[in-house]
Each structure stands twice: as structure tokens, then as C-alpha cells.
Coordinates of C-alpha atoms and ligand atoms in Angstrom, one line a residue:
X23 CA -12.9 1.4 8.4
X24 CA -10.8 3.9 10.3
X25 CA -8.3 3.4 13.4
X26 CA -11.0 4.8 15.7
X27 CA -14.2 3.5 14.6
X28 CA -12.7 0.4 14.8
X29 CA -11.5 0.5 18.9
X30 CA -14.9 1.6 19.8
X31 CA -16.7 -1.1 17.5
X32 CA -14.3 -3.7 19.1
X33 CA -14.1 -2.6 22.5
X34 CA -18.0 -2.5 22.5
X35 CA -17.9 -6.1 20.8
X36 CA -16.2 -7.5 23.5
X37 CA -18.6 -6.7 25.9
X38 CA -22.0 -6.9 24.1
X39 CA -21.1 -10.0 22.0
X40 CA -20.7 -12.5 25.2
X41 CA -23.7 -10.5 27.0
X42 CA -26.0 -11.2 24.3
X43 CA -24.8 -14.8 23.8
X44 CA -25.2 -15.6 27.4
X45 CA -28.7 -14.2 27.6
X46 CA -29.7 -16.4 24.7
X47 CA -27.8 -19.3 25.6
X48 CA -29.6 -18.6 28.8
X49 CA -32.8 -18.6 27.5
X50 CA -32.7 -21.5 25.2
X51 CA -31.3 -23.6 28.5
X52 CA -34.3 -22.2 30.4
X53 CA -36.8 -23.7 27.7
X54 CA -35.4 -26.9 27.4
X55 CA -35.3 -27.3 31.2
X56 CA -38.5 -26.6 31.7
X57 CA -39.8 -27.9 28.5
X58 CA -37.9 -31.1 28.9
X59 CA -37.3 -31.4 31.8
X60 CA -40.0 -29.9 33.9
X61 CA -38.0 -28.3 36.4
X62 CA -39.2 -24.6 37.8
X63 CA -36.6 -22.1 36.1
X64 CA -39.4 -19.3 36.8
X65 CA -37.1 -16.1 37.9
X66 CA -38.8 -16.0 41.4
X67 CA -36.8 -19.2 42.0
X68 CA -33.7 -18.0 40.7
X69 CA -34.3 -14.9 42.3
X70 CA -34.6 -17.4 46.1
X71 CA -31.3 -19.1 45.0
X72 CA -29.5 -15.8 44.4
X73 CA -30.4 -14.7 47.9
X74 CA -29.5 -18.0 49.8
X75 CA -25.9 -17.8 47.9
X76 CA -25.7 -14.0 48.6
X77 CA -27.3 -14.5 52.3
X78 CA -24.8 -17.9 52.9
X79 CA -22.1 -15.5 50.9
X80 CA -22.4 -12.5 53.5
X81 CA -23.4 -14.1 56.7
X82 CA -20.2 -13.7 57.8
X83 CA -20.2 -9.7 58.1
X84 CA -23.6 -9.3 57.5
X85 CA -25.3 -11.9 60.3
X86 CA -22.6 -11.9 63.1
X87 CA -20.4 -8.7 62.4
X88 CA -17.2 -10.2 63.4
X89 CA -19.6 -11.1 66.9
X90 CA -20.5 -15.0 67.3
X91 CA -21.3 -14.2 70.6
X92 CA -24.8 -12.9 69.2
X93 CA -26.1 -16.6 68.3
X94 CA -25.2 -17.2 72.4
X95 CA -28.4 -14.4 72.7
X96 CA -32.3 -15.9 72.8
X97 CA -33.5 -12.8 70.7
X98 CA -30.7 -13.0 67.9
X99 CA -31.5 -16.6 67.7
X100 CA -35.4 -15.6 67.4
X101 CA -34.3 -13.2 64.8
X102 CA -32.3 -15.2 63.2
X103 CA -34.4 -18.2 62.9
X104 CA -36.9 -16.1 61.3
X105 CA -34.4 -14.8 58.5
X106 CA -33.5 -18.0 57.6
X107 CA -37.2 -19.6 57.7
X108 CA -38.1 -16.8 54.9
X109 CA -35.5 -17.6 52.8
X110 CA -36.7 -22.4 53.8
X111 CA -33.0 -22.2 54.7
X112 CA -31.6 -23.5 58.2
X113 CA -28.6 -22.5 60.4
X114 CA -26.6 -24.8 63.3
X115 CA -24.6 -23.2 65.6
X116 CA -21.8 -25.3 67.0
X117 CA -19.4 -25.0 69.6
X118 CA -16.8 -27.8 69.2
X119 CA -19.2 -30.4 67.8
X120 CA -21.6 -29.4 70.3
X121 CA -24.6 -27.8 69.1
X122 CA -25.9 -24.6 70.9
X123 CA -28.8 -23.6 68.8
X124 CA -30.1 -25.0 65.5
X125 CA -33.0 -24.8 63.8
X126 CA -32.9 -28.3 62.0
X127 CA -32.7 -31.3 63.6
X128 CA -29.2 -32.3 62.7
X129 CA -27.1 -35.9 63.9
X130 CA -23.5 -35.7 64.6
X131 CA -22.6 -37.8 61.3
X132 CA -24.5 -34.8 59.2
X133 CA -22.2 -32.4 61.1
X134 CA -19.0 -33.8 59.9
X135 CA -20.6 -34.5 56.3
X136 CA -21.7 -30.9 56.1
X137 CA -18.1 -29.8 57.4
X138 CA -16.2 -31.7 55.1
X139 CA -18.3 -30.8 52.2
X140 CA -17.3 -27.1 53.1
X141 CA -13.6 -27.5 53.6
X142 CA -13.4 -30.2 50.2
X143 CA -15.3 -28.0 47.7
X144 CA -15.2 -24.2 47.0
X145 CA -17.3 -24.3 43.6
X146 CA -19.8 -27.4 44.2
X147 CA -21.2 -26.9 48.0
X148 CA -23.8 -29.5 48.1
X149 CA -24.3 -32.1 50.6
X150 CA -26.6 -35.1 50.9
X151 CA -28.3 -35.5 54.1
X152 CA -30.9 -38.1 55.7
X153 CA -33.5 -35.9 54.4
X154 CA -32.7 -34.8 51.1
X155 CA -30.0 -32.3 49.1
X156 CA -28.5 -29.3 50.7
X157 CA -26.5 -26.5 49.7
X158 CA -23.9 -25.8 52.9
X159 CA -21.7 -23.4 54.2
X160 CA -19.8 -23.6 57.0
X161 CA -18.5 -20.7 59.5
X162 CA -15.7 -20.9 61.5
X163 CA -16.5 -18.8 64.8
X164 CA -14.4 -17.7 67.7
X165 CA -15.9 -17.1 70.8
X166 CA -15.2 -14.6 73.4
X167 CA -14.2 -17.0 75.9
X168 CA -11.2 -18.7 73.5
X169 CA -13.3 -21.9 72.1
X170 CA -13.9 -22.0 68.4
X171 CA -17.1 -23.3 66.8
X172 CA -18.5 -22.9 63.2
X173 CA -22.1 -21.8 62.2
X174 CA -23.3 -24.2 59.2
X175 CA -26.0 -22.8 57.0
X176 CA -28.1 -25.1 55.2
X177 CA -30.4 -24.8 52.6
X178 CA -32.3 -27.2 50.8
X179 CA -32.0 -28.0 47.0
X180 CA -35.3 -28.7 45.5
X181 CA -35.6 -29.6 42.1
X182 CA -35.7 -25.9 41.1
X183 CA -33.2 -25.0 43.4
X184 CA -30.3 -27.2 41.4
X185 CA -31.7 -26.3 37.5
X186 CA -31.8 -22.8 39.1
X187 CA -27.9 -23.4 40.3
X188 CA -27.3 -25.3 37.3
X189 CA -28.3 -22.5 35.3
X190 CA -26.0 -19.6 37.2
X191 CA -23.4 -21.8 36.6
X192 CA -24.1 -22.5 33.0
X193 CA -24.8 -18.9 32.6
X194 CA -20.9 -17.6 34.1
X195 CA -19.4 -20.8 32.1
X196 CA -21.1 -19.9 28.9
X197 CA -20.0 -15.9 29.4
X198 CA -16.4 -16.8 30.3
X199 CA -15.9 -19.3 26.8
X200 CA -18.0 -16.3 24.3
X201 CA -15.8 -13.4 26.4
X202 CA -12.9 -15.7 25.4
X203 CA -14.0 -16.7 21.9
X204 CA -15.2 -12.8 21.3
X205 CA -11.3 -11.4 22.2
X206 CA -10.1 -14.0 20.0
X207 CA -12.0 -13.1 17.1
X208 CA -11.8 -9.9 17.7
X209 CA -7.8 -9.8 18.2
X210 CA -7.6 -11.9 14.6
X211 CA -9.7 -9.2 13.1
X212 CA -7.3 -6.5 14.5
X213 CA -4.5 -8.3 12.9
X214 CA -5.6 -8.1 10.0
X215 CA -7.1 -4.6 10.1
X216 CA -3.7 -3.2 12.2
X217 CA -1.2 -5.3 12.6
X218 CA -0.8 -7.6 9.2
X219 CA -0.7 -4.3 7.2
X220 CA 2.3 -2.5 9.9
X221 CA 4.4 -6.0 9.5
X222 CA 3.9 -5.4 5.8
X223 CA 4.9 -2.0 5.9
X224 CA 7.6 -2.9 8.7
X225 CA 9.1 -5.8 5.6
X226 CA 9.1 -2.5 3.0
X227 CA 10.8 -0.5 4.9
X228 CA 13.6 -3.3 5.9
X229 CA 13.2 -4.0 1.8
X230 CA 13.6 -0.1 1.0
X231 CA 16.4 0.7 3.5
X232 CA 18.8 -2.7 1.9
X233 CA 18.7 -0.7 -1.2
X234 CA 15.8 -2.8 -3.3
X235 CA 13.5 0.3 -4.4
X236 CA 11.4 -1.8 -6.1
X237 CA 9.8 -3.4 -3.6
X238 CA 6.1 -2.0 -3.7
X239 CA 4.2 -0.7 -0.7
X240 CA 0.8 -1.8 -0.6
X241 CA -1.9 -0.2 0.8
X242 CA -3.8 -2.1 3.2
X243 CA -5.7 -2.1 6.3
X244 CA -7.7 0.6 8.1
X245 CA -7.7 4.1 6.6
X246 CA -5.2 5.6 8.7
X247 CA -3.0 2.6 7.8
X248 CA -3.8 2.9 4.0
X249 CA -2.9 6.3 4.3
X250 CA 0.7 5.7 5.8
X251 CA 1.4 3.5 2.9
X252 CA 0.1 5.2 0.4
X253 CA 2.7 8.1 2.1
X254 CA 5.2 5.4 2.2
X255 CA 4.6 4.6 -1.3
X256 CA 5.2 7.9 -2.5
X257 CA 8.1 8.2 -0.6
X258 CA 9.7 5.1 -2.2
X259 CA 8.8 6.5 -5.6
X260 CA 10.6 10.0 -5.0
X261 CA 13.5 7.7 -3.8
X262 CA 13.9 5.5 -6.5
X263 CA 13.2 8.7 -8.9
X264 CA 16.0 10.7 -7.4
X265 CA 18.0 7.6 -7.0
X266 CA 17.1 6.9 -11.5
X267 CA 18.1 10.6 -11.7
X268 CA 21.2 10.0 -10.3
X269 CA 22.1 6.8 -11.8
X270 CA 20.9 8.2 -15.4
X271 CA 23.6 11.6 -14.5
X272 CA 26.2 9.5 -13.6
X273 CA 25.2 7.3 -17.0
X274 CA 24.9 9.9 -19.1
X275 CA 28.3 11.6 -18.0
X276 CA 30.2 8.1 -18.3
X277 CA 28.6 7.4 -21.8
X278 CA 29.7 11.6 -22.7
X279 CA 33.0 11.2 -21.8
X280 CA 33.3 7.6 -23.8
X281 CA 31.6 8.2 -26.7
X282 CA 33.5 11.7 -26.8
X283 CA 36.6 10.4 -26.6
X284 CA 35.5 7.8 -29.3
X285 CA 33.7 9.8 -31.3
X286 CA 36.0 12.7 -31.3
X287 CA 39.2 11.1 -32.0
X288 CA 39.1 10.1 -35.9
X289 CA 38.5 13.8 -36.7
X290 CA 40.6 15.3 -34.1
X291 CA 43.3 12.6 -35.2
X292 CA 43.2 13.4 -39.3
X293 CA 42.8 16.8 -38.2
X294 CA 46.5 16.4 -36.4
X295 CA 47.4 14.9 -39.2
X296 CA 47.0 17.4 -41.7
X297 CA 48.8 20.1 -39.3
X298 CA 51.7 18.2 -39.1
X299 CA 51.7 17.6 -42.9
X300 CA 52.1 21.7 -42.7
X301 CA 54.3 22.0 -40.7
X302 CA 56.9 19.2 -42.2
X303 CA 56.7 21.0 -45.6
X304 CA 54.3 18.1 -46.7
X305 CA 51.7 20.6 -48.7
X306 CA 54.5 22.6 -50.1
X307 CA 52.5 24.8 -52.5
X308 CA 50.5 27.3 -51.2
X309 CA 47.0 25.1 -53.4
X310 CA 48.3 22.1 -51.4
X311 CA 48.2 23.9 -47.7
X312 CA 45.2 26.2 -48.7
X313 CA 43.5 22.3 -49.2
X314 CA 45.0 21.2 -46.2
X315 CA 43.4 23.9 -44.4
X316 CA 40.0 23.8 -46.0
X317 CA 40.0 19.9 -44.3
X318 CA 41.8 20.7 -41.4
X319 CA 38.5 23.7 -40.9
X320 CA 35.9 21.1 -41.9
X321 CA 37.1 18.4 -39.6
X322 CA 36.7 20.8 -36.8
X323 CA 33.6 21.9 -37.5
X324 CA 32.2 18.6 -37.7
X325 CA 34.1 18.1 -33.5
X326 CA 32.2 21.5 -33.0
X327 CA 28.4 20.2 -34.0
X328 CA 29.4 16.7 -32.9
X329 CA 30.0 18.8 -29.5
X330 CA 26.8 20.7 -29.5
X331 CA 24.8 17.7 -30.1
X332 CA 26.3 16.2 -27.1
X333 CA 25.5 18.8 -24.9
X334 CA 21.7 19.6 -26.7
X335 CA 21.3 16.1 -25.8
X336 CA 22.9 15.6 -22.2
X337 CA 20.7 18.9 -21.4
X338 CA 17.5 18.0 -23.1
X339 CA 17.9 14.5 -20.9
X340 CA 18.6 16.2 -17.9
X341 CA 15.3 18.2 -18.5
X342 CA 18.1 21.2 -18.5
X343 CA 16.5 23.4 -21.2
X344 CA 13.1 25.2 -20.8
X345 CA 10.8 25.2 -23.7
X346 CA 9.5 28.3 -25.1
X347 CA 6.2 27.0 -25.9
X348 CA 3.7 29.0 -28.7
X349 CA 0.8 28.9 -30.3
X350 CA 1.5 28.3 -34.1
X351 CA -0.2 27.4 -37.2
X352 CA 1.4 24.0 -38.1
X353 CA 0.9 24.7 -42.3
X354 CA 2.1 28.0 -42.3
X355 CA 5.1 26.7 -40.1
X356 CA 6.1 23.6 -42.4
X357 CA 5.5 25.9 -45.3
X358 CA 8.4 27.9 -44.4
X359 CA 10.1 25.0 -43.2
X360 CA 9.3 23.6 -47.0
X361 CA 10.9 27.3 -48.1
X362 CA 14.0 27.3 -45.9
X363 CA 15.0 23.8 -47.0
X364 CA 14.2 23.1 -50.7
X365 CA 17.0 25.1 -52.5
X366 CA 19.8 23.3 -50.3
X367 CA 18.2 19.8 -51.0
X368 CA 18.0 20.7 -55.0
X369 CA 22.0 21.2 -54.9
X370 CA 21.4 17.2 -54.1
X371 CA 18.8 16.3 -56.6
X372 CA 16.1 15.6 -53.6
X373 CA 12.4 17.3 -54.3
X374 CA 10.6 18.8 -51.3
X375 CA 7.0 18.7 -51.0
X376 CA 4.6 19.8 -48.3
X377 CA 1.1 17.2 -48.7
X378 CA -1.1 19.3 -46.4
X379 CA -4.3 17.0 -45.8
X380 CA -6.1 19.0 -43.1
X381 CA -9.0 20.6 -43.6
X382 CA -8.8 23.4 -41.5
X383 CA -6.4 25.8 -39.8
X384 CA -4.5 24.1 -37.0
X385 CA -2.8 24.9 -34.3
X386 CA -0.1 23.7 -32.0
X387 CA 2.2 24.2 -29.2
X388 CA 5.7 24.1 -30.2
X389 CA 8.6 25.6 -29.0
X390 CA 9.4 26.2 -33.2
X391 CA 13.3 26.3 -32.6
X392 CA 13.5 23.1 -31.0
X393 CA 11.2 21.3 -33.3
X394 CA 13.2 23.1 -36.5
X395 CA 15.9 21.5 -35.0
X396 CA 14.0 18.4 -35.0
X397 CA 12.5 18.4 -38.8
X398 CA 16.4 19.8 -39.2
X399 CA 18.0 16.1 -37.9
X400 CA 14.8 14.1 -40.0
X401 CA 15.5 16.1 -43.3
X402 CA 19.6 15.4 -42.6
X403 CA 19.4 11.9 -42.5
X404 CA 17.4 11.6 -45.1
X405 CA 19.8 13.2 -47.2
X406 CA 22.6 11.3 -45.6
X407 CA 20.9 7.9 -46.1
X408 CA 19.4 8.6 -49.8
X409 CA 20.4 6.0 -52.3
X410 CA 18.4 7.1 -55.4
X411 CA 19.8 9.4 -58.1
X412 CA 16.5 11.3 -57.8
X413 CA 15.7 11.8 -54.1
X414 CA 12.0 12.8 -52.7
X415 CA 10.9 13.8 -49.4
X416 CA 7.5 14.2 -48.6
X417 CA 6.1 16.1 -45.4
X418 CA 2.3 15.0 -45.2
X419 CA 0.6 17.0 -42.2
X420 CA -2.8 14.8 -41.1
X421 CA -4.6 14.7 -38.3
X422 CA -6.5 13.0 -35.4
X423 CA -9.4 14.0 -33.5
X424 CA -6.8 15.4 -31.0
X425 CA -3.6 15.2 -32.6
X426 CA -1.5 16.7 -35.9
X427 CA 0.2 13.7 -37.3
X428 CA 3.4 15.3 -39.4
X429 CA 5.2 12.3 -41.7
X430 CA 8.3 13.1 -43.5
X431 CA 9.0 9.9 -45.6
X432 CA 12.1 9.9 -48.0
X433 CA 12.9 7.4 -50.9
X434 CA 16.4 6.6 -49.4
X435 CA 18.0 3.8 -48.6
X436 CA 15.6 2.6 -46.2
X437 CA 16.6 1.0 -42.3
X438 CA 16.8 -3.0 -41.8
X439 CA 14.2 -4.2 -39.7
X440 CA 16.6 -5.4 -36.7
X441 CA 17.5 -1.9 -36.4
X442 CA 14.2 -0.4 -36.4
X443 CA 13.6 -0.5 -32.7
X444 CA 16.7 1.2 -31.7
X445 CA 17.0 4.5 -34.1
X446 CA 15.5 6.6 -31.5
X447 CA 18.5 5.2 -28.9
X448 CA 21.4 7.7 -28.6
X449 CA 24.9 7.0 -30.2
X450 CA 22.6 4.2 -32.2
X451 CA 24.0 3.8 -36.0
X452 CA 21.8 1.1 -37.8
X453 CA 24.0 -1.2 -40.7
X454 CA 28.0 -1.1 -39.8
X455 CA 28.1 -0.5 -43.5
X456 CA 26.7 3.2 -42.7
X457 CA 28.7 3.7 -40.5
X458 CA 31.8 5.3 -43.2
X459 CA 28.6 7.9 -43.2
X460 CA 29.1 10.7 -40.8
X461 CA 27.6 11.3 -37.3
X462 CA 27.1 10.5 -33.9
X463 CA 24.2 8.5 -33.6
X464 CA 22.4 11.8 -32.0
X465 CA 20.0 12.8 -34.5
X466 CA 16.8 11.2 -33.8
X467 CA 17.6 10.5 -29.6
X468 CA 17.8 14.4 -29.6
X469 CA 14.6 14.7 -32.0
X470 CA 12.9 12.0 -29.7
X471 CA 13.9 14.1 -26.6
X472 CA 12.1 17.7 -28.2
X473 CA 9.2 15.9 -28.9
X474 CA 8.5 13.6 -25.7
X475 CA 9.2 17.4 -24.1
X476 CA 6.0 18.7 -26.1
X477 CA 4.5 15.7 -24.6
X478 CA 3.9 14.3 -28.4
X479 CA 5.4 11.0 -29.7
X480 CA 7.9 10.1 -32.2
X481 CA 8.2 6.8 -34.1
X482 CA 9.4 5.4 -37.5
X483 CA 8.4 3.0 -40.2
X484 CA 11.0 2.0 -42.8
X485 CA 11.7 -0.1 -45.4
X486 CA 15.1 -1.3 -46.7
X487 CA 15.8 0.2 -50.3
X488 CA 12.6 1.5 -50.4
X489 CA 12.3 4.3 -48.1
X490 CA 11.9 5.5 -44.7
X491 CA 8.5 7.6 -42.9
X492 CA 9.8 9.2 -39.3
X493 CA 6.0 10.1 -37.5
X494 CA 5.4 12.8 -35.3
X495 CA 2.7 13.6 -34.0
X496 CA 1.5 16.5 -31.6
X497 CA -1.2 17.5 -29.6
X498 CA -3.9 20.3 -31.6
X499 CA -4.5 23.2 -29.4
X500 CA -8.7 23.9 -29.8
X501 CA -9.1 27.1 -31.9
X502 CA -9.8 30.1 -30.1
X503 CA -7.8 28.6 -27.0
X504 CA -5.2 30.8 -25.9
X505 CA -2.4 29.3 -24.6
Ligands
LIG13 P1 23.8 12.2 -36.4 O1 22.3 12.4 -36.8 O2 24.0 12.3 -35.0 O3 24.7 12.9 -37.2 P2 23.1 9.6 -37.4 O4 22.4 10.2 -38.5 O5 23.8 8.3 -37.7 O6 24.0 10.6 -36.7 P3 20.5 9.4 -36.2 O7 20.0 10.6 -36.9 O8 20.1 9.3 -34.8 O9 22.1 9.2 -36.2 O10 20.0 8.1 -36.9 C1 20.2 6.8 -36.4 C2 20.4 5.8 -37.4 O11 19.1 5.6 -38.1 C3 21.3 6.2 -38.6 O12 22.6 5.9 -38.3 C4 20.7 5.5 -39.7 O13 21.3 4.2 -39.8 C5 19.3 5.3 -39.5 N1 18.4 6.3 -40.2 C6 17.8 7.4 -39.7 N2 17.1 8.0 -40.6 C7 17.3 7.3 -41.7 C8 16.8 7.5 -43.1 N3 16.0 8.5 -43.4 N4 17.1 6.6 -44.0 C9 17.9 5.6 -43.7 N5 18.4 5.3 -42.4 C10 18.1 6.2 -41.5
LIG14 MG1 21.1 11.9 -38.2

């Protein structure tokens, strides 16, 4: 329900529900009274006792118009006598406790009865006379000449008259406890519509401005309300995205400058070593110093790609490098990947083969020197990690309905289970054992990162001493798509 929709209902609610409940409460009193209890509830006597209270209600400005004089006057008295006769009611016109004009016959002892009746009770005005029930009001009057007097009306309450008083006064009872009942309702429907959903928001944003991002915004309550929190919502997520960002920048720079400093010092530090070893006259024939410089070149050019993977990876993490995205045929491309690779892995006694299992041509999107460089990282380690005098690596290409599945699986030395989970982590070097092995720990987090970035996915399945499969698989772009 909206914000509006929901005023007008209740605002009309308030009204109409205690209106409608009175006049059925009303009704249903009116049937058992005359049903039960026989009395007249027809409207023409309810209609009588409205005008006696309204008549006995106005008399005062109506009758006398501020003049009590006029009851001293034969004609008024005529006229008034008749007004009252219409309505069976009766007025007494006192001055002191003497009686100037009355048009019942009334004893002193009534008098004071009916006076004390009228100054004791506002809501309940009836009095018992000789002959019978009355309703009474009293007057207080001022005559011209200084002496006060009162003018009591009287009307008499027949059994109709008092189901018929009964019935007003059950009627403004009942409409005063369902006008009451109705605003409560309607007030606990509001809070939960309005005002439960703003406190919740209200605890959020206490929750969100002490730092806990986490704490969900949920959306509740009338539309305009759900709409605030779904803003709010969004809001929190932006927060705690730019607030990961950050966190993951200032991780990612702490963990650079560590695992630099770690990572770089065993080459830097033999690569110190063999200078000073020149310089001291240590290699002291020109095949001993042309040695010394062949290691001292290939330490540093292991710092310089240990370097450049750093950075690919810091980059590709901070989503720093755009992809050059193209359509390309995935056979022809691992065929030349097949090509480019073979003769080097030969030199180690480790077959390449391309297993192409699709049926027809296939496309993808790939940015094709990233994913080189990804294939590139696979192929390394499994040279690296190769165990058996005669290596084999296999790239199978399959597919999905959607998706090209490419596996490159080696016969090397396979990963231990415990590892298994954690390859794809950067600076993470399964079996300490390995560890004499060069490299960062890079290799697949960077491969992972390239591939999440062509919105494919990248996992592994390995066995120790028998071989490891790395999985990747990417999304098929339809033939005849262009991209
Ligand atoms: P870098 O690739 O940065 O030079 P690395 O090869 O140690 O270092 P990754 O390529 O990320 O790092 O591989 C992580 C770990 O996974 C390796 O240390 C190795 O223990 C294990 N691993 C990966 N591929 C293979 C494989 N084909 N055979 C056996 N172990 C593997
Ligand atoms: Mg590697």
C-alpha cells in the first residue's frame, strides 16, 4: 500500500468505522427493546424526545431571549403553554419559591425535588414526582425588578420516552468506545505500516554510521517506505564496496611490499653475492667471472618477471587493465598455442597434444594475450612440477551447451589434496618441499584473475604423483553473433 492511499483509507476509517458500528449497534438495541422488551423505539418517539432535550436545551435563548419578564405577560403564557402542550411537556415559572404561572399542578416539595435534581445531575436529569417520571430542567431567571426566580421545565418520561433516552445515550456511548477502539486499531496498523519500518531504518542507520556495514536494510512497510530502504540498501552496499575496495588497496599494497621484500631478497642477495665475488678477485679467470655474470644476469631476470607478475597481478586485482576482448576461433587459437609451445617443451622431454572434441567451429571472447598469458602460467608449472622422465600434457577443448571447457592436464607430480583449495590464492606454494622450485606463488591467482575477467571460471583437479587437470572454461559466443 502506498503513504497516501493509506491516510485517506485511515482517515476515512476512523470516521465510517464507529458510524457504521453505532448504527448497527443501534439497531440491534432497537430490536431487542422492542422485541423484548416491548417498549415504543418507533423514530416518531425518538424524534419527541430529541425535541424536548433540544426545546429544554434552547429555552433559554430561544423561549425568553435573555427576557424573563415575558412569562410576567398573559399572551406569552398563552403561547407558551401551547408550545409546551404540543411537545405533553410542562413549564413552572417561579419567583423565589413562589409560583407565577405553571401549567402543572406542582406542590412545593416537587419544587425543591425538581431543583435539586437540576443543580445534582448534568448527564441523568430525571426526577420522580407524585405522578410519575420526569425529565427536568431548571432556569435560573432574573427579573427586571432585582428578584431572581427559575423557570422549571418538565416533561414526562413514558415508557418510550426512557428506552428512547436510553437509546441516545447508548447510541453516543457506543460511538465514543468504536471512535476510540477504531483510532487504536488504526494507530497499531500505522505502526506497523510507518513507523516499525522508520525505527528499523532509524537502528540501520545508527548500525551503518558505528562502522558495522553489514548490518542489512530490510525493506518493509508502505511503498514509499520500501522504497527508502531499498535506496538505503543500496547505499550501504556502495559503502561497504568502496569501503572492501579500499581495504583490499591497502591489503594488496601491504602484502606487495612484504612479499617483495621477501620474495625479492634471496635473488637480489646471491645476486650481491656474486658481484662482490668480482670485485674481490674471487672469479679470477675471465671463464670464472663470464659464469659469474651469466648467474648474476639470470638472477635478475628472474627479480624482473617476479616484478612484472606483481604488478600484472596488483593491476588485474584492482580491475586496472582493460581487456581487449575478440571474437576468436578457440581450435585455431590453441592450435597455434600447441605450435608456439611444443618445440621448447621437447628440449624437456614433455609431448604436447591438442584433443579437440568439439564438433563444430567455436567461438569465444577472449582478450588472446591475456589468456596466452594464462595457458603460458598452466603449461609453466606443469613443466616446473613434472616428475616423470617422459612428461605429457594434454589440452582437450570440450564443450557445454553454453560454455568451451579447455583442460590441460599434465602427468607431473600431482598437488596434495590439503593444498588443492588454495592454488588459485596468490603468493600460495603447495608442499614446502616445492618450495626449492622457483616462483612466487603468482601463477594461477594471475591466471584466475584473466579468466574471472572474461567472466569464465577456473578450477583444478589433481592427483599426487599422478597428475594434475587445471579447467577453464569460457562462455561460446553464438555463430554469426558479432561481437
Ligand atoms: P609462479 O607461477 O608465480 O612462478 P608457482 O608456480 O609456485 O609460482 P602457481 O603457478 O600459482 O605458483 O601455483 C601454485 C602452486 O600450485 C604451486 O606452487 C604448486 O605447488 C602447485 N601447482 C600448480 N600447478 C601444478 C602442477 N601442474 N603440478 C603440480 N603442482 C602444481
Ligand atoms: Mg606457476
Amino acid at each position: 500500500m502506498n503513504l497516501k492511499k493509506r491516510l485517506i483509507i485511515q482517515n476515512a476509517a476512523i470516521v465510517a468505522i464507529p458510524v457504521l458500528i453505532t448504527i448497527i449497534a443501534s439497531f440491534v438495541y432497537i430490536f431487542i427493546c422492542s422485541h423484548v422488551f416491548n417498549a415504543d423505539l418507533s423514530y416518531e418517539s425518538i424524534q419527541k424526545l430529541t425535541k424536548i432535550q433540544y426545546e429544554f436545551f434552547t429555552a433559554d435563548g430561544n423561549l425568553l431571549d435573555g427576557n424573563p419578564d415575558k412569562l410576567l405577560q398573559k399572551d406569552f403564557q398563552q403561547y407558551v403553554t401551547e408550545r409546551f402542550n404540543e411537545l405533553n411537556s410542562y413549564i413552572v415559572v417561579l419567583r423565589k419559591y413562589d409560583i407565577l404561572f405553571s401549567t402543572k399542578m406542582i406542590n412545593p416539595i416537587e419544587i425543591e425535588k425538581c431543583l435539586e435534581t437540576n443543580k445534582k445531575n448534568l448527564l441523568n436529569n430525571s426526577v420522580q414526582l407524585n405522578d410519575g417520571s420526569y425529565i427536568v430542567k431548571a432556569l435560573p431567571l432574573k427579573y427586571s425588578n432585582g428578584s431572581d426566580g427559575w423557570a422549571i421545565l418538565l416533561a414526562p418520561i413514558g415508557k418510550e420516552t426512557s428506552a428512547s433516552e436510553k437509546l441516545l445515550y447508548f447510541s453516543a456511548g457506543f460511538f465514543l468506545i468504536s471512535f476510540f477502539i477504531t483510532n487504536l486499531l488504526v494507530s497499531i496498523n500505522s505502526s506497523k505500516g510507518i513507523l516499525s519500518p522508520l525505527s528499523k531504518l532509524q537502528t540501520a542507520a545508527g548500525e551503518i554510521s558505528r562502522g558495522n556495514l553489514d548490518y542489512e536494510v530490510i525493506e518493509d512497510g508502505d511503498y514509499e517506505i520500501r522504497e527508502l530502504c531499498k535506496s538505503f540498501e543500496q547505499m550501504r552496499l556502495k559503502l561497504k564496496e568502496s569501503v572492501y575496495t579500499q581495504m583490499k588497496y591497502d591489503d594488496n599494497r601491504k602484502m606487495l611490499v612484504s612479499s617483495i621484500s621477501h620474495d625479492l631478497k634471496t635473488p637480489i642477495t646471491s645476486i650481491k653475492g656474486y658481484v662482490e665475488g668480482i670485485i674481490d678477485g674471487v672469479a679470477n679467470t675471465p671463464e670464472k667471472v663470464e659464469k659469474y655474470l651469466k648467474t648474476v644476469h639470470t638472477k635478475a631476470a628472474q627479480v624482473d618477471s617476479m616484478i612484472d607478475d606483481l604488478l600484472l597481478y596488483s593491476k588485474l586485482d584492482l580491475n586496472q587493465i582493460p581487456f581487449n576482448f575478440e571474437k576468436t576461433d578457440i581450435v585455431k587459437y590453441f592450435e597455434y598455442c600447441v605450435l608456439e609451445n611444443e618445440a621448447e617443451l621437447e628440449k624437456s622431454n614433455i609431448t604436447l597434444k591438442l584433443q579437440n572434441e568439439l564438433t563444430t567451429d567455436t567461438y569465444v571472447l577472449i582478450d588472446r594475450e591475456r589468456l596466452r598469458r594464462v595457458i603460458t602460467n598452466i603449461i609453466d608449472n606443469s613443466k616446473k612440477y613434472m616428475n616423470k622422465s617422459a612428461g605429457e600434457i594434454k589440452i582437450i577443448l570440450r564443450e557445454t551447451q553454453a560454455t568451451i571447457v579447455i583442460e590441460t592436464s599434465d602427468n607431473g607430480s600431482g598437488i596434495p589434496k590439503e593444498d588443492l583449495p588454495y592454488v588459485f590464492d596468490r603468493f600460495y606454494r603447495a608442499d614446502a618441499a616445492r618450495s626449492k622450485m622457483k616462483g612466487s606463488g603468482l601463477g594461477l591467482a594471475i591466471a584466475k584473475q584473466i579468466i574471472e575477467g572474461h567472466g569464465g571460471s577456473i578450477w583444478v583437479r589433481s592427483i599426487e604423483n599422478e597428475g594434475t587437470s587445471i579447467m577453464l572454461s569460457l562462455k561460446k559466443v553464438p555463430e554469426g553473433e558479432d561481437c
